[in-house]
Tab-separated table of C-alpha atoms in Angstrom:
chain	number	residue	atom	x	y	z
Q	246	UNK	CA	20.892	42.865	19.703
Q	247	UNK	CA	18.809	44.229	16.852
Q	248	UNK	CA	16.945	47.467	17.318
Q	249	UNK	CA	13.476	48.020	15.957
Q	250	UNK	CA	14.971	50.337	13.351
Q	251	UNK	CA	16.873	47.430	11.825
Q	252	UNK	CA	13.802	45.927	10.165
Q	253	UNK	CA	11.419	48.886	10.354
Q	254	UNK	CA	8.086	49.154	12.091
Q	255	UNK	CA	5.475	46.508	11.329
Q	256	UNK	CA	3.005	49.118	10.179
Q	257	UNK	CA	5.473	50.804	7.797
Q	258	UNK	CA	6.227	49.800	4.174
Q	259	UNK	CA	9.611	48.260	4.994
Q	260	UNK	CA	8.152	46.358	7.947
Q	261	UNK	CA	5.386	44.919	5.810
Q	262	UNK	CA	7.948	43.821	3.209
Q	263	UNK	CA	10.031	42.059	5.855
Q	264	UNK	CA	6.982	40.328	7.348
Q	265	UNK	CA	5.908	39.179	3.873
Q	266	UNK	CA	9.437	37.901	3.201
Q	267	UNK	CA	9.476	35.951	6.478
Q	268	UNK	CA	6.027	34.516	5.772
Q	269	UNK	CA	7.108	33.321	2.333
Q	270	UNK	CA	10.233	31.782	3.841
Q	271	UNK	CA	8.147	29.852	6.387
Q	272	UNK	CA	5.768	28.635	3.691
Q	273	UNK	CA	8.671	27.523	1.523
Q	274	UNK	CA	10.027	25.430	4.396
Q	275	UNK	CA	6.765	23.918	5.559
Q	276	UNK	CA	4.707	23.327	2.389
Q	277	UNK	CA	5.767	20.173	0.550
Q	278	UNK	CA	6.945	20.666	-2.994
Q	279	UNK	CA	4.740	19.403	-5.795
Q	280	UNK	CA	6.030	16.029	-6.970
Q	281	UNK	CA	5.734	14.624	-10.453
Q	282	UNK	CA	5.779	10.950	-11.412
Q	283	UNK	CA	8.793	9.680	-13.281
Q	284	UNK	CA	8.191	9.956	-17.046
Q	285	UNK	CA	9.367	6.337	-17.422
Q	286	UNK	CA	6.212	5.293	-15.561
Q	287	UNK	CA	3.733	7.375	-17.539
Q	288	UNK	CA	5.376	6.353	-20.800
Q	289	UNK	CA	4.238	2.722	-20.505
Q	290	UNK	CA	0.881	3.157	-18.749
Q	291	UNK	CA	-2.384	4.010	-20.566
Q	292	UNK	CA	-2.836	7.676	-21.534
Q	293	UNK	CA	-5.743	8.178	-19.124
Q	294	UNK	CA	-3.802	6.813	-16.128
Q	295	UNK	CA	-4.466	8.391	-12.729
Q	296	UNK	CA	-1.947	7.195	-10.178
Q	297	UNK	CA	-3.560	6.362	-6.830
Q	298	UNK	CA	-0.529	5.236	-4.833
Q	299	UNK	CA	3.004	3.954	-5.182
Q	300	UNK	CA	5.447	2.060	-2.979
Q	301	UNK	CA	9.148	1.247	-3.236
Q	302	UNK	CA	10.220	-2.145	-1.847
Q	303	UNK	CA	12.417	-5.150	-2.575
Q	304	UNK	CA	10.028	-7.875	-3.724
Q	305	UNK	CA	12.592	-10.295	-5.205
Q	306	UNK	CA	15.363	-10.060	-2.611
Q	307	UNK	CA	18.037	-8.636	-4.922
Q	308	UNK	CA	18.671	-5.685	-2.545
Q	309	UNK	CA	17.280	-3.262	-5.128
Q	310	UNK	CA	13.854	-1.752	-4.693
Q	311	UNK	CA	11.068	-2.266	-7.185
Q	312	UNK	CA	8.429	0.402	-7.750
Q	313	UNK	CA	4.806	-0.691	-7.275
Q	314	UNK	CA	2.273	1.661	-8.877
Q	315	UNK	CA	-1.446	1.379	-8.174
Q	316	UNK	CA	-3.413	3.337	-10.756
Q	317	UNK	CA	-6.829	3.820	-12.272
Q	318	UNK	CA	-7.463	3.658	-15.995
Q	319	UNK	CA	-10.932	3.866	-17.541
Q	320	UNK	CA	-13.117	1.985	-15.026
Q	321	UNK	CA	-10.379	-0.365	-13.807
Q	322	UNK	CA	-7.846	-0.235	-10.977
Q	323	UNK	CA	-4.576	-1.929	-11.894
Q	324	UNK	CA	-1.132	-2.528	-10.430
Q	325	UNK	CA	2.190	-2.499	-12.290
Q	326	UNK	CA	5.668	-3.151	-10.938
Q	327	UNK	CA	8.732	-1.426	-12.365
Q	328	UNK	CA	12.350	-2.545	-12.047
Q	329	UNK	CA	15.401	-0.296	-12.217
Q	330	UNK	CA	17.268	-0.676	-15.489
Q	331	UNK	CA	20.378	1.513	-15.761
Q	332	UNK	CA	18.706	4.408	-13.997
Q	333	UNK	CA	15.317	4.035	-15.712
Q	334	UNK	CA	12.137	2.337	-14.558
Q	335	UNK	CA	11.259	-0.628	-16.797
Q	336	UNK	CA	7.909	-2.404	-16.682
Q	337	UNK	CA	8.438	-5.714	-14.864
Q	338	UNK	CA	5.041	-7.138	-13.874
Q	339	UNK	CA	1.333	-6.406	-14.386
Q	340	UNK	CA	-1.341	-7.795	-12.083
Q	341	UNK	CA	-3.316	-9.300	-15.001
Q	342	UNK	CA	-6.430	-9.677	-12.881
Q	343	UNK	CA	-4.892	-11.098	-9.689
Q	344	UNK	CA	-6.218	-8.030	-7.829
Q	345	UNK	CA	-9.823	-8.735	-8.788
Q	346	UNK	CA	-12.089	-10.039	-6.032
Q	347	UNK	CA	-15.195	-12.065	-6.819
Q	348	UNK	CA	-17.257	-9.416	-5.044
Q	349	UNK	CA	-16.023	-6.826	-7.562
Q	350	UNK	CA	-14.512	-4.463	-4.974
Q	351	UNK	CA	-11.595	-2.517	-6.504
Q	352	UNK	CA	-8.369	-2.132	-4.497
Q	353	UNK	CA	-8.177	1.192	-2.655
Q	354	UNK	CA	-4.583	1.153	-1.386
Q	355	UNK	CA	-1.458	-0.946	-1.130
Q	356	UNK	CA	1.351	-1.575	1.323
Q	357	UNK	CA	4.704	-3.329	0.963
Q	358	UNK	CA	6.108	-5.159	3.991
Q	359	UNK	CA	7.862	-8.433	4.802
Q	360	UNK	CA	5.063	-10.313	6.579
Q	361	UNK	CA	6.696	-13.753	6.801
Q	362	UNK	CA	10.335	-12.974	7.590
Q	363	UNK	CA	11.773	-14.288	4.319
Q	364	UNK	CA	13.705	-11.082	3.658
Q	365	UNK	CA	11.482	-10.084	0.733
Q	366	UNK	CA	8.559	-7.672	0.759
Q	367	UNK	CA	5.031	-8.880	0.140
Q	368	UNK	CA	2.283	-6.719	-1.335
Q	369	UNK	CA	-0.816	-6.061	0.723
Q	370	UNK	CA	-3.757	-4.699	-1.223
Q	371	UNK	CA	-6.778	-3.318	0.634
Q	372	UNK	CA	-10.424	-3.151	-0.430
Q	373	UNK	CA	-13.534	-1.646	1.091
Q	374	UNK	CA	-15.918	-4.587	1.301
Q	375	UNK	CA	-19.347	-5.700	2.461
Q	376	UNK	CA	-21.001	-2.420	1.601
Q	377	UNK	CA	-18.089	-0.388	3.007
Q	378	UNK	CA	-18.540	-1.945	6.460
Q	379	UNK	CA	-15.331	-4.007	6.279
Q	380	UNK	CA	-11.792	-3.825	4.962
Q	381	UNK	CA	-10.539	-6.809	2.988
Q	382	UNK	CA	-6.798	-7.429	2.811
Q	383	UNK	CA	-5.070	-9.611	0.252
Q	384	UNK	CA	-1.402	-10.571	0.636
Q	385	UNK	CA	0.565	-11.259	-2.559
Q	386	UNK	CA	4.040	-12.798	-2.664
Q	387	UNK	CA	6.493	-13.311	-5.496
Q	388	UNK	CA	6.168	-16.895	-6.720
Q	389	UNK	CA	8.622	-16.725	-9.614
Q	390	UNK	CA	11.252	-14.052	-10.256
Q	391	UNK	CA	11.916	-15.196	-13.817
Q	392	UNK	CA	12.900	-11.905	-15.537
Q	393	UNK	CA	10.870	-12.897	-18.571
Q	394	UNK	CA	7.776	-13.955	-16.651
Q	395	UNK	CA	7.639	-12.968	-12.956
Q	396	UNK	CA	4.547	-14.161	-11.111
Q	397	UNK	CA	2.834	-13.422	-7.805
Q	398	UNK	CA	0.530	-15.661	-5.800
Q	399	UNK	CA	-2.132	-14.886	-3.190
Q	400	UNK	CA	-0.872	-15.989	0.231
Q	401	UNK	CA	-3.816	-14.880	2.335
Q	402	UNK	CA	-7.085	-12.972	2.291
Q	403	UNK	CA	-9.546	-12.059	5.042
Q	404	UNK	CA	-11.508	-9.058	6.342
Q	405	UNK	CA	-11.669	-6.787	9.348
Q	406	UNK	CA	-14.933	-5.173	10.399
Q	407	UNK	CA	-15.434	-2.292	11.022
Q	408	UNK	CA	-12.776	-1.336	8.442
Q	409	UNK	CA	-9.296	-1.648	9.926
Q	410	UNK	CA	-5.895	-2.950	8.943
Q	411	UNK	CA	-4.822	-6.478	9.921
Q	412	UNK	CA	-2.287	-6.783	12.728
Q	413	UNK	CA	1.170	-8.063	11.780
Q	414	UNK	CA	3.243	-9.690	14.483
Q	415	UNK	CA	4.355	-12.982	16.019
Q	416	UNK	CA	2.434	-15.931	17.418
Q	417	UNK	CA	5.033	-17.693	19.517
Q	418	UNK	CA	8.003	-17.974	17.162
Q	419	UNK	CA	5.915	-17.793	13.965
Q	420	UNK	CA	5.118	-14.707	11.917
Q	421	UNK	CA	1.412	-14.007	12.058
Q	422	UNK	CA	-1.407	-11.903	10.619
Q	423	UNK	CA	-4.464	-11.200	12.771
Q	424	UNK	CA	-7.900	-10.121	11.557
Q	425	UNK	CA	-10.566	-8.722	13.878
Q	426	UNK	CA	-14.279	-8.742	13.140
Q	427	UNK	CA	-16.615	-7.233	15.693
Q	428	UNK	CA	-19.803	-9.088	16.592
Q	429	UNK	CA	-22.996	-7.410	15.434
Q	430	UNK	CA	-26.705	-8.093	15.140
Q	431	UNK	CA	-25.956	-9.687	11.756
Q	432	UNK	CA	-23.670	-12.362	13.185
Q	433	UNK	CA	-20.760	-13.414	15.362
Q	434	UNK	CA	-17.335	-11.827	15.202
Q	435	UNK	CA	-13.860	-13.228	15.646
Q	436	UNK	CA	-10.201	-12.729	16.325
Q	437	UNK	CA	-8.589	-14.870	13.656
Q	438	UNK	CA	-4.835	-15.488	13.545
Q	439	UNK	CA	-2.915	-16.934	10.614
Q	440	UNK	CA	0.625	-18.266	11.205
Q	441	UNK	CA	3.398	-18.663	8.656
Q	442	UNK	CA	4.325	-22.335	8.308
Q	443	UNK	CA	7.310	-21.934	6.005
Q	444	UNK	CA	5.454	-22.051	2.702
Q	445	UNK	CA	1.923	-20.865	3.506
Q	446	UNK	CA	-0.236	-19.092	6.079
Q	447	UNK	CA	-2.484	-21.409	8.081
Q	448	UNK	CA	-5.164	-20.478	10.601
Q	449	UNK	CA	-3.604	-21.160	13.997
Q	450	UNK	CA	-6.026	-19.467	16.398
Q	451	UNK	CA	-9.610	-18.253	16.355
Q	452	UNK	CA	-11.649	-16.720	19.153
Q	453	UNK	CA	-15.340	-16.291	18.373
Q	454	UNK	CA	-17.242	-13.304	19.733
Q	455	UNK	CA	-20.963	-13.995	19.877
Q	456	UNK	CA	-23.428	-11.470	18.555
Q	457	UNK	CA	-25.131	-9.335	21.206
């Protein structure tokens, strides 16, 4: 058992030094370290790049994760995928406008998850929409994994209102994505369910909620 003389009194010089040491130790354990993006990534992106978000997932089913980087450059928000090449990240795919919505809303965040049970991750990009009163979700899936020209296609897009993420789950034995839109004075709402039919999502259920 330690006596008080072991570390000194709290109001003495030695006690204050020990308390400061313990405080620094706690902060070192609890405060996350500053992280820096891999230089391979910054090397190929525009000089004014500001990275918004990144995600590591296996989009092509080769059991090796690809790095998806959502970033802002000038007045545009873009997405680039990187593939591991002998311990370095190599540019693999650029969105080339597939993120752009007709309404002009830029993507705010992304998520990588297998939504249809095919063993490969799909990309979900999210947008604030309808004057920031809704959240639009767009699901992208790898259409071609040709190393020279990989391509993604849009599997599904819909909105939830007020802003909220779509619900991923099962409808019977089929993988499903559910969007909820609350009824308002402006119009009816819905619970809309899309089911995976093997090669595409199709609307399989819709419950309409009438406006008050």
